[in-house]
Amino acid sequence: MKIAILGKPFDEPTLPFLQALLDDLVARNAEIIIVEAFRTYLDNRLVLPEGIGTFRRGDSLRDVNFVFSIGGDGTLLDTVTYVGALQIPILGINTGRLGFLATITVERIAQAIDALFKGHFVLEERSLIRVETDPEVFDGINFGLNEFSILKRDTSSMIVVHTYIDGEYLNSYWADGLIVATPTGSTGYSLSCGGPVMLPQTNNFIIAPVCPHNLNVRPLIVSDRSVISFEIEGRSNNFLLSLDSRSVAVDAGIQIAVRRENFAVRLVKLNHVNFLTTLRNKLNWGLDKRNPAGILL
């Protein structure tokens, strides 16, 4: 089995768990490759096995069986951009804070590895959003797991985002910005703007304005089979486009459209973990002392 590992800096107490992870993989004769920047970070912190390989963005991962994302949800979002259309299963190991996508705690790493090698897991497919712009602004990595956002610059007044669905005019949003979120992204930025939570298998997008000027404008759910296009105007001549954790400034007049990506992300889920459990445990969904079923265990 070949394992690729991506990660971000972590706290000192996490060290023994990650050392145990590497030792366990070596004991199982797994081939390990680590993204170059993370390998450099680990060099003086862990005892790395001999012959361990490295890779960079753009290198092919075609022969990799699993990708381990070590960090928080942001690390997992970045990991998705390395995997792309290969759809290699991703195991999210949480060394961050919330861990809504990266659901494996460091205490459960050994259990997770054992489950991988025994086949005791399921793959949960998550849809992606694809952004098409003219000119191209995301260097060819124009897909994301959570959301695409159009935002005003920090010092500018509100913007107007004219929005169309399959070429038909929807609305002009006077706001600080506009979000188009996937079901996975429904528990992120969109949720903080009043958007609904959607189950991962839902085939929809959420269109949610950011701080709208009109109180009668609310988040809207549309089919992810639609093509959503935009025209932007405002007092400023440039705006921000954000795709998950990647942001870029663009000039007014840019052509923008979003649609569902042709491929999906595959997340490794152990048998005791599912979206509803994570929703209750991470977002305290339904937590009420009057309701014993809502008390976290």
mmCIF file of C-alpha atoms in Angstrom:
data_model
loop_
_atom_site.group_PDB
_atom_site.id
_atom_site.type_symbol
_atom_site.label_atom_id
_atom_site.label_comp_id
_atom_site.label_asym_id
_atom_site.label_seq_id
_atom_site.Cartn_x
_atom_site.Cartn_y
_atom_site.Cartn_z
ATOM 1 C CA MET A 1 0.000 0.000 0.000
ATOM 2 C CA LYS A 2 1.252 3.497 -0.835
ATOM 3 C CA ILE A 3 0.330 6.401 1.430
ATOM 4 C CA ALA A 4 0.804 10.114 0.672
ATOM 5 C CA ILE A 5 0.867 12.499 3.640
ATOM 6 C CA LEU A 6 0.135 16.224 3.702
ATOM 7 C CA GLY A 7 0.126 18.285 6.861
ATOM 8 C CA LYS A 8 0.547 21.552 8.703
ATOM 9 C CA PRO A 9 2.520 22.461 11.862
ATOM 10 C CA PHE A 10 1.080 21.006 15.052
ATOM 11 C CA ASP A 11 1.382 21.254 18.841
ATOM 12 C CA GLU A 12 4.078 19.425 20.813
ATOM 13 C CA PRO A 13 1.644 16.904 22.422
ATOM 14 C CA THR A 14 0.795 15.612 18.930
ATOM 15 C CA LEU A 15 4.371 14.411 18.252
ATOM 16 C CA PRO A 16 4.132 10.927 19.790
ATOM 17 C CA PHE A 17 0.902 10.180 17.927
ATOM 18 C CA LEU A 18 2.431 11.054 14.562
ATOM 19 C CA GLN A 19 5.593 9.105 15.363
ATOM 20 C CA ALA A 20 3.384 6.115 16.139
ATOM 21 C CA LEU A 21 1.557 6.650 12.831
ATOM 22 C CA LEU A 22 4.776 6.475 10.814
ATOM 23 C CA ASP A 23 6.063 3.494 12.799
ATOM 24 C CA ASP A 24 2.777 1.655 12.282
ATOM 25 C CA LEU A 25 2.845 2.241 8.510
ATOM 26 C CA VAL A 26 6.458 1.060 8.310
ATOM 27 C CA ALA A 27 5.598 -2.076 10.289
ATOM 28 C CA ARG A 28 2.880 -2.818 7.746
ATOM 29 C CA ASN A 29 5.385 -2.384 4.866
ATOM 30 C CA ALA A 30 3.549 0.638 3.489
ATOM 31 C CA GLU A 31 5.363 2.948 1.078
ATOM 32 C CA ILE A 32 5.242 6.520 2.415
ATOM 33 C CA ILE A 33 5.655 9.817 0.599
ATOM 34 C CA ILE A 34 5.312 13.209 2.303
ATOM 35 C CA VAL A 35 4.702 16.601 0.708
ATOM 36 C CA GLU A 36 8.025 18.418 0.622
ATOM 37 C CA ALA A 37 7.224 21.366 2.917
ATOM 38 C CA PHE A 38 5.769 19.092 5.615
ATOM 39 C CA ARG A 39 8.722 16.703 5.321
ATOM 40 C CA THR A 40 11.071 19.609 6.027
ATOM 41 C CA TYR A 41 8.991 20.555 9.075
ATOM 42 C CA LEU A 42 9.117 16.973 10.403
ATOM 43 C CA ASP A 43 12.855 16.442 9.906
ATOM 44 C CA ASN A 44 13.937 17.715 13.339
ATOM 45 C CA ARG A 45 10.818 16.628 15.175
ATOM 46 C CA LEU A 46 10.271 12.963 14.307
ATOM 47 C CA VAL A 47 12.402 9.941 13.510
ATOM 48 C CA LEU A 48 11.544 9.492 9.851
ATOM 49 C CA PRO A 49 11.884 6.065 8.248
ATOM 50 C CA GLU A 50 14.682 5.514 5.754
ATOM 51 C CA GLY A 51 13.817 5.780 2.077
ATOM 52 C CA ILE A 52 10.788 7.970 2.637
ATOM 53 C CA GLY A 53 9.796 9.844 -0.511
ATOM 54 C CA THR A 54 8.642 13.412 -1.097
ATOM 55 C CA PHE A 55 6.396 15.130 -3.610
ATOM 56 C CA ARG A 56 5.374 18.621 -4.658
ATOM 57 C CA ARG A 57 2.228 20.167 -6.055
ATOM 58 C CA GLY A 58 1.877 19.028 -9.646
ATOM 59 C CA ASP A 59 3.601 15.677 -9.110
ATOM 60 C CA SER A 60 1.481 12.684 -10.064
ATOM 61 C CA LEU A 61 -0.114 10.712 -7.210
ATOM 62 C CA ARG A 62 -1.663 8.188 -9.572
ATOM 63 C CA ASP A 63 -0.252 5.107 -7.800
ATOM 64 C CA VAL A 64 -1.189 6.298 -4.279
ATOM 65 C CA ASN A 65 -3.845 4.277 -2.425
ATOM 66 C CA PHE A 66 -4.703 6.755 0.338
ATOM 67 C CA VAL A 67 -3.856 10.353 1.204
ATOM 68 C CA PHE A 68 -3.549 11.337 4.865
ATOM 69 C CA SER A 69 -4.412 14.957 5.659
ATOM 70 C CA ILE A 70 -2.883 15.922 9.020
ATOM 71 C CA GLY A 71 -4.147 19.231 10.375
ATOM 72 C CA GLY A 72 -7.526 20.887 10.450
ATOM 73 C CA ASP A 73 -10.304 21.350 7.924
ATOM 74 C CA GLY A 74 -8.227 23.925 6.045
ATOM 75 C CA THR A 75 -5.501 21.323 5.531
ATOM 76 C CA LEU A 76 -8.052 18.910 4.127
ATOM 77 C CA LEU A 77 -9.349 21.569 1.723
ATOM 78 C CA ASP A 78 -5.780 22.051 0.508
ATOM 79 C CA THR A 79 -5.314 18.281 0.213
ATOM 80 C CA VAL A 80 -8.281 18.140 -2.167
ATOM 81 C CA THR A 81 -6.371 20.361 -4.620
ATOM 82 C CA TYR A 82 -3.477 17.867 -4.693
ATOM 83 C CA VAL A 83 -5.761 14.890 -5.362
ATOM 84 C CA GLY A 84 -8.053 16.493 -7.940
ATOM 85 C CA ALA A 85 -9.616 14.232 -10.536
ATOM 86 C CA LEU A 86 -7.694 11.166 -9.304
ATOM 87 C CA GLN A 87 -10.291 10.864 -6.512
ATOM 88 C CA ILE A 88 -7.830 9.126 -4.179
ATOM 89 C CA PRO A 89 -9.518 8.463 -0.799
ATOM 90 C CA ILE A 90 -8.559 11.065 1.825
ATOM 91 C CA LEU A 91 -8.280 10.322 5.530
ATOM 92 C CA GLY A 92 -8.569 13.494 7.616
ATOM 93 C CA ILE A 93 -6.600 13.398 10.889
ATOM 94 C CA ASN A 94 -7.518 16.324 13.107
ATOM 95 C CA THR A 95 -4.715 18.182 14.892
ATOM 96 C CA GLY A 96 -6.558 21.496 14.632
ATOM 97 C CA ARG A 97 -9.595 22.860 16.441
ATOM 98 C CA LEU A 98 -13.034 22.052 14.995
ATOM 99 C CA GLY A 99 -12.278 19.091 12.759
ATOM 100 C CA PHE A 100 -15.621 18.941 10.972
ATOM 101 C CA LEU A 101 -14.117 17.362 7.846
ATOM 102 C CA ALA A 102 -10.981 15.917 9.459
ATOM 103 C CA THR A 103 -12.829 13.643 11.862
ATOM 104 C CA ILE A 104 -10.099 11.271 13.082
ATOM 105 C CA THR A 105 -8.638 12.398 16.396
ATOM 106 C CA VAL A 106 -4.975 11.680 17.108
ATOM 107 C CA GLU A 107 -6.044 9.177 19.764
ATOM 108 C CA ARG A 108 -7.818 7.151 17.071
ATOM 109 C CA ILE A 109 -4.993 7.108 14.510
ATOM 110 C CA ALA A 110 -3.996 3.514 15.279
ATOM 111 C CA GLN A 111 -7.617 2.383 15.019
ATOM 112 C CA ALA A 112 -8.005 4.238 11.711
ATOM 113 C CA ILE A 113 -4.894 2.662 10.165
ATOM 114 C CA ASP A 114 -6.015 -0.802 11.256
ATOM 115 C CA ALA A 115 -9.417 -0.166 9.683
ATOM 116 C CA LEU A 116 -7.808 0.921 6.398
ATOM 117 C CA PHE A 117 -5.720 -2.217 6.108
ATOM 118 C CA LYS A 118 -8.662 -4.449 7.028
ATOM 119 C CA GLY A 119 -11.101 -2.623 4.743
ATOM 120 C CA HIS A 120 -13.377 -1.639 7.615
ATOM 121 C CA PHE A 121 -14.359 1.777 6.296
ATOM 122 C CA VAL A 122 -16.687 3.483 3.860
ATOM 123 C CA LEU A 123 -15.989 6.126 1.224
ATOM 124 C CA GLU A 124 -18.212 9.182 1.340
ATOM 125 C CA GLU A 125 -18.340 11.134 -1.915
ATOM 126 C CA ARG A 126 -18.596 14.920 -1.667
ATOM 127 C CA SER A 127 -19.444 17.107 -4.641
ATOM 128 C CA LEU A 128 -17.163 19.959 -5.727
ATOM 129 C CA ILE A 129 -17.863 23.372 -7.179
ATOM 130 C CA ARG A 130 -16.082 24.432 -10.376
ATOM 131 C CA VAL A 131 -15.343 28.078 -11.186
ATOM 132 C CA GLU A 132 -14.840 29.264 -14.753
ATOM 133 C CA THR A 133 -13.511 32.766 -15.307
ATOM 134 C CA ASP A 134 -12.289 34.784 -18.252
ATOM 135 C CA PRO A 135 -9.432 35.400 -17.761
ATOM 136 C CA GLU A 136 -8.363 32.371 -15.665
ATOM 137 C CA VAL A 137 -7.443 33.395 -12.100
ATOM 138 C CA PHE A 138 -6.964 30.206 -10.066
ATOM 139 C CA ASP A 139 -3.981 28.787 -11.983
ATOM 140 C CA GLY A 140 -5.918 25.788 -13.234
ATOM 141 C CA ILE A 141 -6.967 24.636 -9.752
ATOM 142 C CA ASN A 142 -10.455 26.009 -10.225
ATOM 143 C CA PHE A 143 -12.430 23.616 -8.040
ATOM 144 C CA GLY A 144 -13.277 23.655 -4.357
ATOM 145 C CA LEU A 145 -15.009 21.549 -1.735
ATOM 146 C CA ASN A 146 -16.688 24.226 0.386
ATOM 147 C CA GLU A 147 -17.647 27.370 -1.474
ATOM 148 C CA PHE A 148 -16.952 30.072 -4.015
ATOM 149 C CA SER A 149 -17.302 33.676 -2.849
ATOM 150 C CA ILE A 150 -17.393 37.105 -4.491
ATOM 151 C CA LEU A 151 -16.396 39.735 -1.946
ATOM 152 C CA LYS A 152 -15.731 43.453 -1.731
ATOM 153 C CA ARG A 153 -12.233 44.681 -0.936
ATOM 154 C CA ASP A 154 -11.597 45.656 2.695
ATOM 155 C CA THR A 155 -11.815 49.407 2.127
ATOM 156 C CA SER A 156 -14.568 49.575 -0.468
ATOM 157 C CA SER A 157 -18.307 50.114 -0.194
ATOM 158 C CA MET A 158 -20.809 47.351 -0.895
ATOM 159 C CA ILE A 159 -20.940 45.743 -4.322
ATOM 160 C CA VAL A 160 -23.756 44.684 -6.633
ATOM 161 C CA VAL A 161 -23.673 41.104 -7.902
ATOM 162 C CA HIS A 162 -26.073 40.502 -10.796
ATOM 163 C CA THR A 163 -26.821 36.777 -10.706
ATOM 164 C CA TYR A 164 -28.192 34.449 -13.386
ATOM 165 C CA ILE A 165 -29.245 30.798 -13.289
ATOM 166 C CA ASP A 166 -28.867 28.987 -16.615
ATOM 167 C CA GLY A 167 -28.879 32.387 -18.286
ATOM 168 C CA GLU A 168 -32.098 33.524 -16.612
ATOM 169 C CA TYR A 169 -31.879 36.606 -14.395
ATOM 170 C CA LEU A 170 -32.266 35.805 -10.671
ATOM 171 C CA ASN A 171 -31.453 38.926 -8.683
ATOM 172 C CA SER A 172 -29.056 41.805 -8.109
ATOM 173 C CA TYR A 173 -27.520 41.412 -4.677
ATOM 174 C CA TRP A 174 -26.505 44.661 -2.958
ATOM 175 C CA ALA A 175 -24.186 43.290 -0.312
ATOM 176 C CA ASP A 176 -20.641 42.843 0.940
ATOM 177 C CA GLY A 177 -20.501 39.738 -1.211
ATOM 178 C CA LEU A 178 -22.142 36.543 -2.368
ATOM 179 C CA ILE A 179 -21.426 32.896 -1.554
ATOM 180 C CA VAL A 180 -22.196 29.797 -3.586
ATOM 181 C CA ALA A 181 -21.747 26.820 -1.260
ATOM 182 C CA THR A 182 -21.780 23.070 -1.760
ATOM 183 C CA PRO A 183 -23.530 20.761 0.714
ATOM 184 C CA THR A 184 -20.138 20.293 2.422
ATOM 185 C CA GLY A 185 -19.730 24.069 2.599
ATOM 186 C CA SER A 186 -23.198 24.490 4.092
ATOM 187 C CA THR A 187 -21.661 24.133 7.568
ATOM 188 C CA GLY A 188 -19.010 26.793 6.860
ATOM 189 C CA TYR A 189 -19.102 30.394 5.653
ATOM 190 C CA SER A 190 -22.624 30.023 4.276
ATOM 191 C CA LEU A 191 -23.955 28.937 7.680
ATOM 192 C CA SER A 192 -22.597 32.102 9.309
ATOM 193 C CA CYS A 193 -24.554 34.109 6.713
ATOM 194 C CA GLY A 194 -27.832 32.426 7.603
ATOM 195 C CA GLY A 195 -27.711 29.597 5.101
ATOM 196 C CA PRO A 196 -29.228 26.151 5.806
ATOM 197 C CA VAL A 197 -27.355 22.964 6.656
ATOM 198 C CA MET A 198 -27.576 20.360 3.878
ATOM 199 C CA LEU A 199 -26.727 16.681 4.033
ATOM 200 C CA PRO A 200 -23.599 15.792 2.004
ATOM 201 C CA GLN A 201 -25.507 13.721 -0.578
ATOM 202 C CA THR A 202 -27.847 16.593 -1.442
ATOM 203 C CA ASN A 203 -27.479 17.654 -5.095
ATOM 204 C CA ASN A 204 -27.781 21.383 -4.557
ATOM 205 C CA PHE A 205 -25.932 24.670 -4.177
ATOM 206 C CA ILE A 206 -26.715 27.426 -1.690
ATOM 207 C CA ILE A 207 -26.632 31.045 -2.892
ATOM 208 C CA ALA A 208 -26.152 33.191 0.216
ATOM 209 C CA PRO A 209 -25.562 36.974 0.319
ATOM 210 C CA VAL A 210 -22.974 38.366 2.744
ATOM 211 C CA CYS A 211 -24.418 41.255 4.797
ATOM 212 C CA PRO A 212 -27.129 42.146 2.238
ATOM 213 C CA HIS A 213 -28.493 45.699 2.113
ATOM 214 C CA ASN A 214 -32.035 44.400 1.540
ATOM 215 C CA LEU A 215 -33.573 42.478 4.447
ATOM 216 C CA ASN A 216 -35.965 40.658 2.113
ATOM 217 C CA VAL A 217 -33.075 38.785 0.465
ATOM 218 C CA ARG A 218 -32.460 35.337 1.921
ATOM 219 C CA PRO A 219 -30.251 32.336 1.058
ATOM 220 C CA LEU A 220 -31.589 30.287 -1.842
ATOM 221 C CA ILE A 221 -31.147 26.588 -2.653
ATOM 222 C CA VAL A 222 -30.730 25.724 -6.334
ATOM 223 C CA SER A 223 -29.896 22.548 -8.227
ATOM 224 C CA ASP A 224 -26.195 21.860 -8.681
ATOM 225 C CA ARG A 225 -26.999 20.906 -12.266
ATOM 226 C CA SER A 226 -27.474 24.618 -12.916
ATOM 227 C CA VAL A 227 -24.877 27.027 -14.243
ATOM 228 C CA ILE A 228 -24.751 30.171 -12.105
ATOM 229 C CA SER A 229 -23.156 33.243 -13.669
ATOM 230 C CA PHE A 230 -22.383 36.704 -12.347
ATOM 231 C CA GLU A 231 -21.723 40.301 -13.311
ATOM 232 C CA ILE A 232 -20.178 42.557 -10.659
ATOM 233 C CA GLU A 233 -20.249 46.308 -10.262
ATOM 234 C CA GLY A 234 -19.380 48.767 -7.532
ATOM 235 C CA ARG A 235 -17.490 51.954 -6.761
ATOM 236 C CA SER A 236 -14.233 50.032 -6.665
ATOM 237 C CA ASN A 237 -12.721 48.700 -9.878
ATOM 238 C CA ASN A 238 -11.602 45.434 -8.322
ATOM 239 C CA PHE A 239 -13.020 42.716 -6.094
ATOM 240 C CA LEU A 240 -12.028 39.490 -4.387
ATOM 241 C CA LEU A 241 -12.816 36.000 -5.626
ATOM 242 C CA SER A 242 -12.363 33.240 -3.062
ATOM 243 C CA LEU A 243 -12.386 29.479 -3.650
ATOM 244 C CA ASP A 244 -12.206 27.666 -0.321
ATOM 245 C CA SER A 245 -9.053 29.129 1.269
ATOM 246 C CA ARG A 246 -7.628 30.681 -1.927
ATOM 247 C CA SER A 247 -8.355 34.329 -2.714
ATOM 248 C CA VAL A 248 -7.395 36.535 -5.635
ATOM 249 C CA ALA A 249 -8.115 40.166 -6.549
ATOM 250 C CA VAL A 250 -9.777 40.660 -9.937
ATOM 251 C CA ASP A 251 -10.796 43.646 -12.032
ATOM 252 C CA ALA A 252 -14.353 44.652 -12.784
ATOM 253 C CA GLY A 253 -15.684 43.178 -16.000
ATOM 254 C CA ILE A 254 -14.366 39.663 -15.417
ATOM 255 C CA GLN A 255 -16.720 36.919 -16.591
ATOM 256 C CA ILE A 256 -17.598 34.370 -13.902
ATOM 257 C CA ALA A 257 -19.675 31.195 -13.867
ATOM 258 C CA VAL A 258 -19.882 28.253 -11.460
ATOM 259 C CA ARG A 259 -21.143 24.720 -11.897
ATOM 260 C CA ARG A 260 -20.725 21.295 -10.326
ATOM 261 C CA GLU A 261 -17.348 19.716 -11.008
ATOM 262 C CA ASN A 262 -17.262 16.503 -13.056
ATOM 263 C CA PHE A 263 -15.429 14.585 -10.332
ATOM 264 C CA ALA A 264 -15.909 14.295 -6.573
ATOM 265 C CA VAL A 265 -13.894 14.008 -3.368
ATOM 266 C CA ARG A 266 -13.792 10.678 -1.547
ATOM 267 C CA LEU A 267 -13.471 10.949 2.224
ATOM 268 C CA VAL A 268 -12.616 7.896 4.323
ATOM 269 C CA LYS A 269 -15.160 7.384 7.095
ATOM 270 C CA LEU A 270 -14.807 4.788 9.824
ATOM 271 C CA ASN A 271 -17.894 2.825 10.700
ATOM 272 C CA HIS A 272 -18.616 4.785 13.893
ATOM 273 C CA VAL A 273 -18.416 8.207 12.200
ATOM 274 C CA ASN A 274 -21.078 9.796 9.999
ATOM 275 C CA PHE A 275 -22.280 13.286 9.118
ATOM 276 C CA LEU A 276 -25.125 13.350 11.637
ATOM 277 C CA THR A 277 -22.843 12.276 14.478
ATOM 278 C CA THR A 278 -20.341 14.964 13.498
ATOM 279 C CA LEU A 279 -23.139 17.548 13.264
ATOM 280 C CA ARG A 280 -24.222 16.828 16.827
ATOM 281 C CA ASN A 281 -20.749 16.564 18.309
ATOM 282 C CA LYS A 282 -19.025 19.454 16.518
ATOM 283 C CA LEU A 283 -21.866 21.988 16.159
ATOM 284 C CA ASN A 284 -23.848 20.909 19.245
ATOM 285 C CA TRP A 285 -26.815 20.322 16.957
ATOM 286 C CA GLY A 286 -29.988 19.970 19.002
ATOM 287 C CA LEU A 287 -28.122 20.229 22.310
ATOM 288 C CA ASP A 288 -30.746 20.816 24.999
ATOM 289 C CA LYS A 289 -30.554 19.739 28.648
ATOM 290 C CA ARG A 290 -34.287 18.967 28.499
ATOM 291 C CA ASN A 291 -33.628 16.383 25.787
ATOM 292 C CA PRO A 292 -31.471 13.425 26.944
ATOM 293 C CA ALA A 293 -31.040 12.319 23.315
ATOM 294 C CA GLY A 294 -29.402 15.675 22.600
ATOM 295 C CA ILE A 295 -26.777 15.408 25.329
ATOM 296 C CA LEU A 296 -23.313 14.727 23.913
ATOM 297 C CA LEU A 297 -21.752 11.437 24.950
#
